PDB file of C-alpha atoms in Angstrom:
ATOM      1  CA  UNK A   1     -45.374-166.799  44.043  1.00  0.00           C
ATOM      2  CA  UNK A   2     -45.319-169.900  42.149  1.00  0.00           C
ATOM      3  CA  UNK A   3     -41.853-170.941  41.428  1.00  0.00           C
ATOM      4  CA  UNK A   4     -42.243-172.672  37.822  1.00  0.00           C
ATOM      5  CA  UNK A   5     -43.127-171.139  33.833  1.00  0.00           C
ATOM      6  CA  UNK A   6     -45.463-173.205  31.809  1.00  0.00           C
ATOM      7  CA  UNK A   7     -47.296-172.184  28.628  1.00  0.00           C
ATOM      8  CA  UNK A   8     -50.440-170.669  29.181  1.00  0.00           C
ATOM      9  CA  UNK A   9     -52.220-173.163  26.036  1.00  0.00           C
ATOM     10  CA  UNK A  10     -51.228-176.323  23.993  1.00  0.00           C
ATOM     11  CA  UNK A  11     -53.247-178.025  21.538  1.00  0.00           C
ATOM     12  CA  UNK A  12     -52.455-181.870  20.987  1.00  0.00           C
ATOM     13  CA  UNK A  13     -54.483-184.374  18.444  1.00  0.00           C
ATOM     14  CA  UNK A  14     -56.060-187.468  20.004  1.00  0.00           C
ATOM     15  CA  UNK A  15     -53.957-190.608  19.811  1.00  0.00           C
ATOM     16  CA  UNK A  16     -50.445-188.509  19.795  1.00  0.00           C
ATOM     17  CA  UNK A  17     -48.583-187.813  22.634  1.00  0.00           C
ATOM     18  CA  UNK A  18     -49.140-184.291  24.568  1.00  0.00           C
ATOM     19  CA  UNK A  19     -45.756-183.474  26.439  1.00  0.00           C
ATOM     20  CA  UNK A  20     -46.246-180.891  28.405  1.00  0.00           C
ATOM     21  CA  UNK A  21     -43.405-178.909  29.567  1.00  0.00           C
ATOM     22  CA  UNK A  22     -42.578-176.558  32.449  1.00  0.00           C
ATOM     23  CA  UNK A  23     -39.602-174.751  33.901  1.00  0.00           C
ATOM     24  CA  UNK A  24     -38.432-174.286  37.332  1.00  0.00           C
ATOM     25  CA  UNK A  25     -34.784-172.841  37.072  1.00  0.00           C
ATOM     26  CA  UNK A  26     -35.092-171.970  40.840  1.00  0.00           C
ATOM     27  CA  UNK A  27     -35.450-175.317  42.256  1.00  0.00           C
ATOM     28  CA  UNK A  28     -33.450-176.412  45.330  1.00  0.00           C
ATOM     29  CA  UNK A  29     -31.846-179.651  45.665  1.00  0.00           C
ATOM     30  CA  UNK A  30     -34.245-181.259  47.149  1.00  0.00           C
ATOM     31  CA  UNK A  31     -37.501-179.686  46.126  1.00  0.00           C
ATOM     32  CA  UNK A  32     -40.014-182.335  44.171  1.00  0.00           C
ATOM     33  CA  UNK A  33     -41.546-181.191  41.137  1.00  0.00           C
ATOM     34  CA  UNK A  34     -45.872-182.470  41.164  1.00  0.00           C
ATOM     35  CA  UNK A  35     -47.705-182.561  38.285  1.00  0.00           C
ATOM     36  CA  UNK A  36     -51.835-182.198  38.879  1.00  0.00           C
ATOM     37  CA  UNK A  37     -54.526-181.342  36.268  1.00  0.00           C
ATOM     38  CA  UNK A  38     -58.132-179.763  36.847  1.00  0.00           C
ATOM     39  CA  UNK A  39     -61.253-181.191  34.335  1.00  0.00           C
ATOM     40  CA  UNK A  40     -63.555-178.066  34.216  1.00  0.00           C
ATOM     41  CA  UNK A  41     -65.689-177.392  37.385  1.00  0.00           C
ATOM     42  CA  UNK A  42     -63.604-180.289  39.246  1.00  0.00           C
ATOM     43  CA  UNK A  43     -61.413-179.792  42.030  1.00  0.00           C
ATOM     44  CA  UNK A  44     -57.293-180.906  40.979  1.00  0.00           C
ATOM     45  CA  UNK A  45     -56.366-184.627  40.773  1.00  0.00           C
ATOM     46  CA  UNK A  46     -53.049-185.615  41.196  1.00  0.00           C
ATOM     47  CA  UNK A  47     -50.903-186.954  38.162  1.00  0.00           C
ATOM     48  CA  UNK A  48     -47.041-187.445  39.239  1.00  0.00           C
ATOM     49  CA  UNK A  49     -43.963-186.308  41.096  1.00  0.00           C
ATOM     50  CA  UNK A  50     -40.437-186.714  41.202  1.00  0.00           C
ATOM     51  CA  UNK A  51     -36.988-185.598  42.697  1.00  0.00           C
ATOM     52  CA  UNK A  52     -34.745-186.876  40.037  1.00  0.00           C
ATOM     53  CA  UNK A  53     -35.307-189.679  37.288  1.00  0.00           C
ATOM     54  CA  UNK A  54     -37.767-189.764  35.167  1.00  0.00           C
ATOM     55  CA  UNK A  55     -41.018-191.436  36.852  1.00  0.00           C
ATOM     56  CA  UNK A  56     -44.063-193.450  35.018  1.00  0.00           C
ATOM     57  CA  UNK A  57     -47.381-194.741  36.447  1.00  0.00           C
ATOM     58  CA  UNK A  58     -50.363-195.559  34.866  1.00  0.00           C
ATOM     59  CA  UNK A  59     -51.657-192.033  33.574  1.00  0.00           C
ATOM     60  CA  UNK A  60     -48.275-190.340  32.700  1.00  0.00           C
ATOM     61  CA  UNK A  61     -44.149-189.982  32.691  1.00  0.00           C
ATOM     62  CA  UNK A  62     -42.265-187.279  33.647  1.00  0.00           C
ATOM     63  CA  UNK A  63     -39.021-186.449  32.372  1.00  0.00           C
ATOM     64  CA  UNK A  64     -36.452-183.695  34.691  1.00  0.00           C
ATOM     65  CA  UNK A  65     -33.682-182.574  33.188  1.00  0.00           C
ATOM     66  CA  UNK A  66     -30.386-183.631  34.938  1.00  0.00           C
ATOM     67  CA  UNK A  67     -29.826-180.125  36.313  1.00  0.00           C
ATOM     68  CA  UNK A  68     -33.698-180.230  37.597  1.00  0.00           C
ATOM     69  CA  UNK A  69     -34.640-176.491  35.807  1.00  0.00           C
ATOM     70  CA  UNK A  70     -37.038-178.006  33.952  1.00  0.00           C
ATOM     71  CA  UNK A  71     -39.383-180.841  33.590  1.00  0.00           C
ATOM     72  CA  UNK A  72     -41.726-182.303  30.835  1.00  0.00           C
ATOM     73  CA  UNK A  73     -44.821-184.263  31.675  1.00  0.00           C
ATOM     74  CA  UNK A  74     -46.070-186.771  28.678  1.00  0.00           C
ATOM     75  CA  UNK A  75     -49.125-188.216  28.191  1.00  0.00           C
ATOM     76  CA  UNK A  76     -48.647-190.979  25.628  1.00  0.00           C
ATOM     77  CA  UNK A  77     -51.850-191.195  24.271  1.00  0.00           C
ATOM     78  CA  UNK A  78     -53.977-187.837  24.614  1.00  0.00           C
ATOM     79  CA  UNK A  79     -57.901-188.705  24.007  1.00  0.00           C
ATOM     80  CA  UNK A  80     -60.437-186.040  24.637  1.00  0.00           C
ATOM     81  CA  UNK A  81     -60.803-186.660  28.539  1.00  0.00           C
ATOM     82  CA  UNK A  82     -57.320-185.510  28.960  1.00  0.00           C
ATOM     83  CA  UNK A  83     -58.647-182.004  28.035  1.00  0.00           C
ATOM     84  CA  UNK A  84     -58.064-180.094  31.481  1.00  0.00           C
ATOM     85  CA  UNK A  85     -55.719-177.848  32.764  1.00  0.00           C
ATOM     86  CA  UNK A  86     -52.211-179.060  33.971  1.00  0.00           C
ATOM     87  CA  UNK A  87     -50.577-177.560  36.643  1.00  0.00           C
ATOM     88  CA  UNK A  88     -46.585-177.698  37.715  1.00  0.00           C
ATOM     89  CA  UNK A  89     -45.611-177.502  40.696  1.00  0.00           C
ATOM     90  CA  UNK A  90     -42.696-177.424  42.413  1.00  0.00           C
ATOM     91  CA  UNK A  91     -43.129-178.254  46.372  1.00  0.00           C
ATOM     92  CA  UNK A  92     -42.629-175.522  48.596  1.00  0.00           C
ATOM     93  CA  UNK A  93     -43.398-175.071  52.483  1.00  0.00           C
ATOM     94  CA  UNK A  94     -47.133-175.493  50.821  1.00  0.00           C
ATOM     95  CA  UNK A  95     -48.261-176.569  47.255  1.00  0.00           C
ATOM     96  CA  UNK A  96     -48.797-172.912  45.570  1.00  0.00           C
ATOM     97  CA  UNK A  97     -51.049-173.845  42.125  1.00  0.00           C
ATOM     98  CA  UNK A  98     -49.771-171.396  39.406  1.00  0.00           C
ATOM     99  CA  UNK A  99     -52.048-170.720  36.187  1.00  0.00           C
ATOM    100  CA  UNK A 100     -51.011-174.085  34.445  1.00  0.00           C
ATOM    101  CA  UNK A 101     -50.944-174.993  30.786  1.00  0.00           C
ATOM    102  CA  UNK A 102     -54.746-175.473  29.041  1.00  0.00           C
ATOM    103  CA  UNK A 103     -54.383-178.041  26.856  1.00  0.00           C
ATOM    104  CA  UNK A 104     -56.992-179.081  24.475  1.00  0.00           C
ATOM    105  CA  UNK A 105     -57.333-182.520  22.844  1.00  0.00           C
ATOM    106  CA  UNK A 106     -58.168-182.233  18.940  1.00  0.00           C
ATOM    107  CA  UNK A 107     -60.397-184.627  17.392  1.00  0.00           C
TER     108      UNK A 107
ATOM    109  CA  UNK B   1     -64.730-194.624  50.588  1.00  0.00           C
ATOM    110  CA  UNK B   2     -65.947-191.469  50.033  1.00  0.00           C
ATOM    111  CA  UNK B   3     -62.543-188.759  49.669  1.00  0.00           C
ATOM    112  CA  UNK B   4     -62.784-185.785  50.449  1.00  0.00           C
ATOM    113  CA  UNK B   5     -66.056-184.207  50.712  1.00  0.00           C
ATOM    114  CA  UNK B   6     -67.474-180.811  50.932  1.00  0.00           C
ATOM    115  CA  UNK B   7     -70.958-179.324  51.764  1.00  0.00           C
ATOM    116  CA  UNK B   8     -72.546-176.986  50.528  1.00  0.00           C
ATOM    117  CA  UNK B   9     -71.404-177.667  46.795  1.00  0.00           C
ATOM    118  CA  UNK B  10     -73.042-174.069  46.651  1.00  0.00           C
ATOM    119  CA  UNK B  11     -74.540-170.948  48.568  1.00  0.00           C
ATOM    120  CA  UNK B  12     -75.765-167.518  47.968  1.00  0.00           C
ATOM    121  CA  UNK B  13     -74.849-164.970  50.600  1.00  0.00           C
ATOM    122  CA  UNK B  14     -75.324-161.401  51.240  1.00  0.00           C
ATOM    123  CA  UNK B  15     -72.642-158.719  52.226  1.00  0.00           C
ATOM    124  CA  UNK B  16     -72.297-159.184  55.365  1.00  0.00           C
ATOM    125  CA  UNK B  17     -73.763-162.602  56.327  1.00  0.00           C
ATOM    126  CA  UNK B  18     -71.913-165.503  57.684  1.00  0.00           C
ATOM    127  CA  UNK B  19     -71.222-168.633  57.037  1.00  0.00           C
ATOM    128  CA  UNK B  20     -69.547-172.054  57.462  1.00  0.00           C
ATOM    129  CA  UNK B  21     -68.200-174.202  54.680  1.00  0.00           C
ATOM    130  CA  UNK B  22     -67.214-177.753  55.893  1.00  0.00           C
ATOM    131  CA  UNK B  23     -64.716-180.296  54.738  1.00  0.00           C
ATOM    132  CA  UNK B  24     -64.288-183.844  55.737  1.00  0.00           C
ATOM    133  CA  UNK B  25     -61.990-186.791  54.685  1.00  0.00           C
ATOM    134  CA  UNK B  26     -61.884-190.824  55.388  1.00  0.00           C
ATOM    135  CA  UNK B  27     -58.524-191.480  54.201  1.00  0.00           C
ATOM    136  CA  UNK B  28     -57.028-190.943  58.083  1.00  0.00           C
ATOM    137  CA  UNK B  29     -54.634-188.264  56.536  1.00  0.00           C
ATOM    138  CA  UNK B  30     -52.557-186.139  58.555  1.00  0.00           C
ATOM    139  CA  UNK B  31     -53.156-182.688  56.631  1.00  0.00           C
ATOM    140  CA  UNK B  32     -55.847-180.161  55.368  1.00  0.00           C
ATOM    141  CA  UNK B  33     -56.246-177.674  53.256  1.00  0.00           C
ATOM    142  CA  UNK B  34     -58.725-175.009  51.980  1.00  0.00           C
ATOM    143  CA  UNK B  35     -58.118-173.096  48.863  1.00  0.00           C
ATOM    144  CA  UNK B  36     -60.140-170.642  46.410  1.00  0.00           C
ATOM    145  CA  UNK B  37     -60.614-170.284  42.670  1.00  0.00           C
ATOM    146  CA  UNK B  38     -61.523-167.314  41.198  1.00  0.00           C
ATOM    147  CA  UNK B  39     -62.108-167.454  37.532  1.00  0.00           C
ATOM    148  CA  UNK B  40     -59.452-168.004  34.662  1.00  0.00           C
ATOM    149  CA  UNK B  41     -57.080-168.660  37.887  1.00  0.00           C
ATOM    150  CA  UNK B  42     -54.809-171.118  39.745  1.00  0.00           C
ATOM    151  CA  UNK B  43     -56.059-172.022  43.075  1.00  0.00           C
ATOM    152  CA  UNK B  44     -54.925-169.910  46.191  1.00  0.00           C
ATOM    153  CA  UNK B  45     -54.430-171.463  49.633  1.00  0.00           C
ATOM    154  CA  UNK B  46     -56.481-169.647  52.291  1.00  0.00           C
ATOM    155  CA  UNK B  47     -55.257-171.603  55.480  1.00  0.00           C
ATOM    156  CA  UNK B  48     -53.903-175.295  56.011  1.00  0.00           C
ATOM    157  CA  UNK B  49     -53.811-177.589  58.890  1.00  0.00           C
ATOM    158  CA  UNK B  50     -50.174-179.552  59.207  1.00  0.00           C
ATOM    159  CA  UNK B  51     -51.565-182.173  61.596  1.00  0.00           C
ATOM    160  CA  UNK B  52     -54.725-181.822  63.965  1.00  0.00           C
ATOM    161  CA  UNK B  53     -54.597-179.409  66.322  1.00  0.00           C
ATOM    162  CA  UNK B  54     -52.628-176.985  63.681  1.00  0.00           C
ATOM    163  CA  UNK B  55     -53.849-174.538  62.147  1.00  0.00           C
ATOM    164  CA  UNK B  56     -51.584-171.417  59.249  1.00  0.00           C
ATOM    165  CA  UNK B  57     -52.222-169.025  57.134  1.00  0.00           C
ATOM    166  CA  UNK B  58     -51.496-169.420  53.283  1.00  0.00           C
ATOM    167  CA  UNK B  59     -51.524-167.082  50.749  1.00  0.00           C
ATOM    168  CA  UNK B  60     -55.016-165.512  51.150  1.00  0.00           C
ATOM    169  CA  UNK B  61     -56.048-165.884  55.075  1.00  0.00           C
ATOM    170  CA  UNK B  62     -57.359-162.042  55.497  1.00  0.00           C
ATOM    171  CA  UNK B  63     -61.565-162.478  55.753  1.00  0.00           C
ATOM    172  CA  UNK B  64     -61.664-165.910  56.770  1.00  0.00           C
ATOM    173  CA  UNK B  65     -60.978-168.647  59.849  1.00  0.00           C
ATOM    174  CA  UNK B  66     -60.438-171.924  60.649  1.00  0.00           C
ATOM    175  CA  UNK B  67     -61.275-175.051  62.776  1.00  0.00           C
ATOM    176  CA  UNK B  68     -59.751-178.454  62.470  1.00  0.00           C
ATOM    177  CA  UNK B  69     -62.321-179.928  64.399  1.00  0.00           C
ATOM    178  CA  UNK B  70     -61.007-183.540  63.982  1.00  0.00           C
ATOM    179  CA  UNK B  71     -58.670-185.362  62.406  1.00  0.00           C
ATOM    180  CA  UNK B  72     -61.116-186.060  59.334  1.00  0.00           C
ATOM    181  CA  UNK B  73     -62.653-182.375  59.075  1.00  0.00           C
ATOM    182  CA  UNK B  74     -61.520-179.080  59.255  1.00  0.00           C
ATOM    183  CA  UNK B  75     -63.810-175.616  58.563  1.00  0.00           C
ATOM    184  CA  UNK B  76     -63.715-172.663  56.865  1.00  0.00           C
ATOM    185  CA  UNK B  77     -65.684-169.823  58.384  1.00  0.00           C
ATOM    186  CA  UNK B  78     -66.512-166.748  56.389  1.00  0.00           C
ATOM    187  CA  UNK B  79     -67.741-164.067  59.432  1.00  0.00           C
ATOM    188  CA  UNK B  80     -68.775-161.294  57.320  1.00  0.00           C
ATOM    189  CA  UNK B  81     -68.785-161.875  53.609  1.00  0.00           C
ATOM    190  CA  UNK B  82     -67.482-159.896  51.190  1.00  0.00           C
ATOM    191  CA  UNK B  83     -68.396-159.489  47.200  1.00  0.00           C
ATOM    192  CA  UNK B  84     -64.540-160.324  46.690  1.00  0.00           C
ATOM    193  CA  UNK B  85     -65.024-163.694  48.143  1.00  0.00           C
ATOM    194  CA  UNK B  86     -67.184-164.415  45.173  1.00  0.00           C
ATOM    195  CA  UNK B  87     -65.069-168.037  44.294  1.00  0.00           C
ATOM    196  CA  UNK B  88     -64.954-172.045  44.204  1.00  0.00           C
ATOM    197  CA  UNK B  89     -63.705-173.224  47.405  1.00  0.00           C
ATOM    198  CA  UNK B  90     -61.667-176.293  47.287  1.00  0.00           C
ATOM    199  CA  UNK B  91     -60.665-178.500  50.309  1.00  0.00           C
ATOM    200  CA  UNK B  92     -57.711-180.738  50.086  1.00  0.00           C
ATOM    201  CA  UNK B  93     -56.169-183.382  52.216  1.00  0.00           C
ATOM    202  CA  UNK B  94     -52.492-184.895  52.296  1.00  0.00           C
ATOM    203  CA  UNK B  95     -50.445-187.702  54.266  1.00  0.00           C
ATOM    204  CA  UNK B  96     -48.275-185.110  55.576  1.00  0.00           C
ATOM    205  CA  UNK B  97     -47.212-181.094  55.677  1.00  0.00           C
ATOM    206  CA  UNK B  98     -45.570-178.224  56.982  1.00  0.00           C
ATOM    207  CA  UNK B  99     -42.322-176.955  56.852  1.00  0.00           C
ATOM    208  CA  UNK B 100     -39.240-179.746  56.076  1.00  0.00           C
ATOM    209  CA  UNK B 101     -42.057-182.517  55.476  1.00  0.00           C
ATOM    210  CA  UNK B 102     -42.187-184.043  52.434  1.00  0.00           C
ATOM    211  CA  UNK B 103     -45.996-183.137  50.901  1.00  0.00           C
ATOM    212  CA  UNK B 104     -47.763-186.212  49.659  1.00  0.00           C
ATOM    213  CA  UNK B 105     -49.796-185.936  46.901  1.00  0.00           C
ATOM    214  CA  UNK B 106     -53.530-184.070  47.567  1.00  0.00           C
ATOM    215  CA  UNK B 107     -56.783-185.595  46.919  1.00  0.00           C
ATOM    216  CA  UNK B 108     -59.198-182.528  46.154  1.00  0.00           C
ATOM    217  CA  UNK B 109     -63.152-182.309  47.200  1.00  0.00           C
ATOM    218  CA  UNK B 110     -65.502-181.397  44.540  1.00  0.00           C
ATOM    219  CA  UNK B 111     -65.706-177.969  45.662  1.00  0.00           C
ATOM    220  CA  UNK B 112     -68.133-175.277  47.150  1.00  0.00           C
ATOM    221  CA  UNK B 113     -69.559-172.414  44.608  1.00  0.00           C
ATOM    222  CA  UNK B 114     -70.067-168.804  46.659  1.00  0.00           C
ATOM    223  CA  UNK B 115     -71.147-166.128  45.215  1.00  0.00           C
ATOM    224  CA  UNK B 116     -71.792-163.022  47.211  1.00  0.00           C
ATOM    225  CA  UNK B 117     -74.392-160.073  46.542  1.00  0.00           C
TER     226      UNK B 117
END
């Protein structure tokens, strides 16, 4: 079973931030939580991890709480490409994909 | 640098034929993985390979097998197919795996579409 809650949908306008958020009240200490997203028809890319702090690269931050139940994934500026499905996941033996959040990007 | 690739990106079987999808990576990582999508779902790990030689099940193994062949590819045979393995099969690949390993992110093929009559 997957081990983390998100929303099933989220809509977000283009330009504002989308923060996506997801809960994993289960998490041991030192379980990583990974962020990925599917684009229709494509196979998952990866967006993010992290153990503890908050971590930034290039296509997104995450933010984990300080008791690590939950986690929020932002995407500063959402534009139409970002329209996919993100998935949370928090690392087990093996990655297991739950259903993920759909967001969609308004014009 | 090509990724991960897969072939065929998609096939048309009967009940009851077999078949072979393959999988094959150039980034010299350590782990593979083969998953299905069935529609409106997450993905669902079939079987994953921790290092060459390696082969376990995942959530879904019952109907299929496996061959890591190599260190870049790794197989996914279907011996008798089934309408219920109707899917998208993904294969995956990963730095490193398995049980007390820290999981590196995976870098995804662009998938093989089955359907089954």
């Amino acid at each position: 079973d997957a081990k983390t809650t998100q929303p099933p949908s989220m809509d977000c306008a283009e330009g504002r931030a989308a923060n996506l958020p997801c809960n994993h009240s289960t998490i041991s200490g030192n379980e990583y939580v990974y962020w990925y997203r599917q684009i229709h028809s494509q196979g998952p890319q990866y967006i993010i991890h992290g153990l503890k702090n908050n971590e930034t690269n290039e296509m997104a931050s995450l933010i984990i709480t300080e008791d690590r139940k939950s986690s929020t994934l932002i995407l500063p500026h959402a534009t139409l490409r970002d329209t996919a499905v993100y998935y949370c996941i928090v690392r087990d033996d093996k990655i297991i994909f739950g259903k993920g959040t759909r967001l969609h990007i308004l014009p | 640098n090509a990724g991960v690739t897969q072939t065929p990106k998609f096939q048309v079987l009967k009940t009851g034929q077999s078949m072979t999808l393959q999988c094959a990576q150039d980034m010299n990582h350590n782990s593979m993985y083969w998953y299905r999508q069935d529609p409106g779902m997450g993905l669902r790990l079939i079987y994953y390979s921790a290092s060459e030689g390696t082969t376990d099940k995942g959530e879904v193994p019952n109907g299929y097998n496996v061959s890591r062949l190599n260190k870049r590819e790794f197989s996914l045979r279907l011996e008798s197919a089934a309408p219920s393995q109707t899917s998208v099969y993904f294969c995956a690949s990963s730095e490193l795996a398995g049980p007390g390993s820290f999981i590196y992110e995976q870098y995804f093929g662009p998938g093989t579409r089955l359907t089954v009559t």
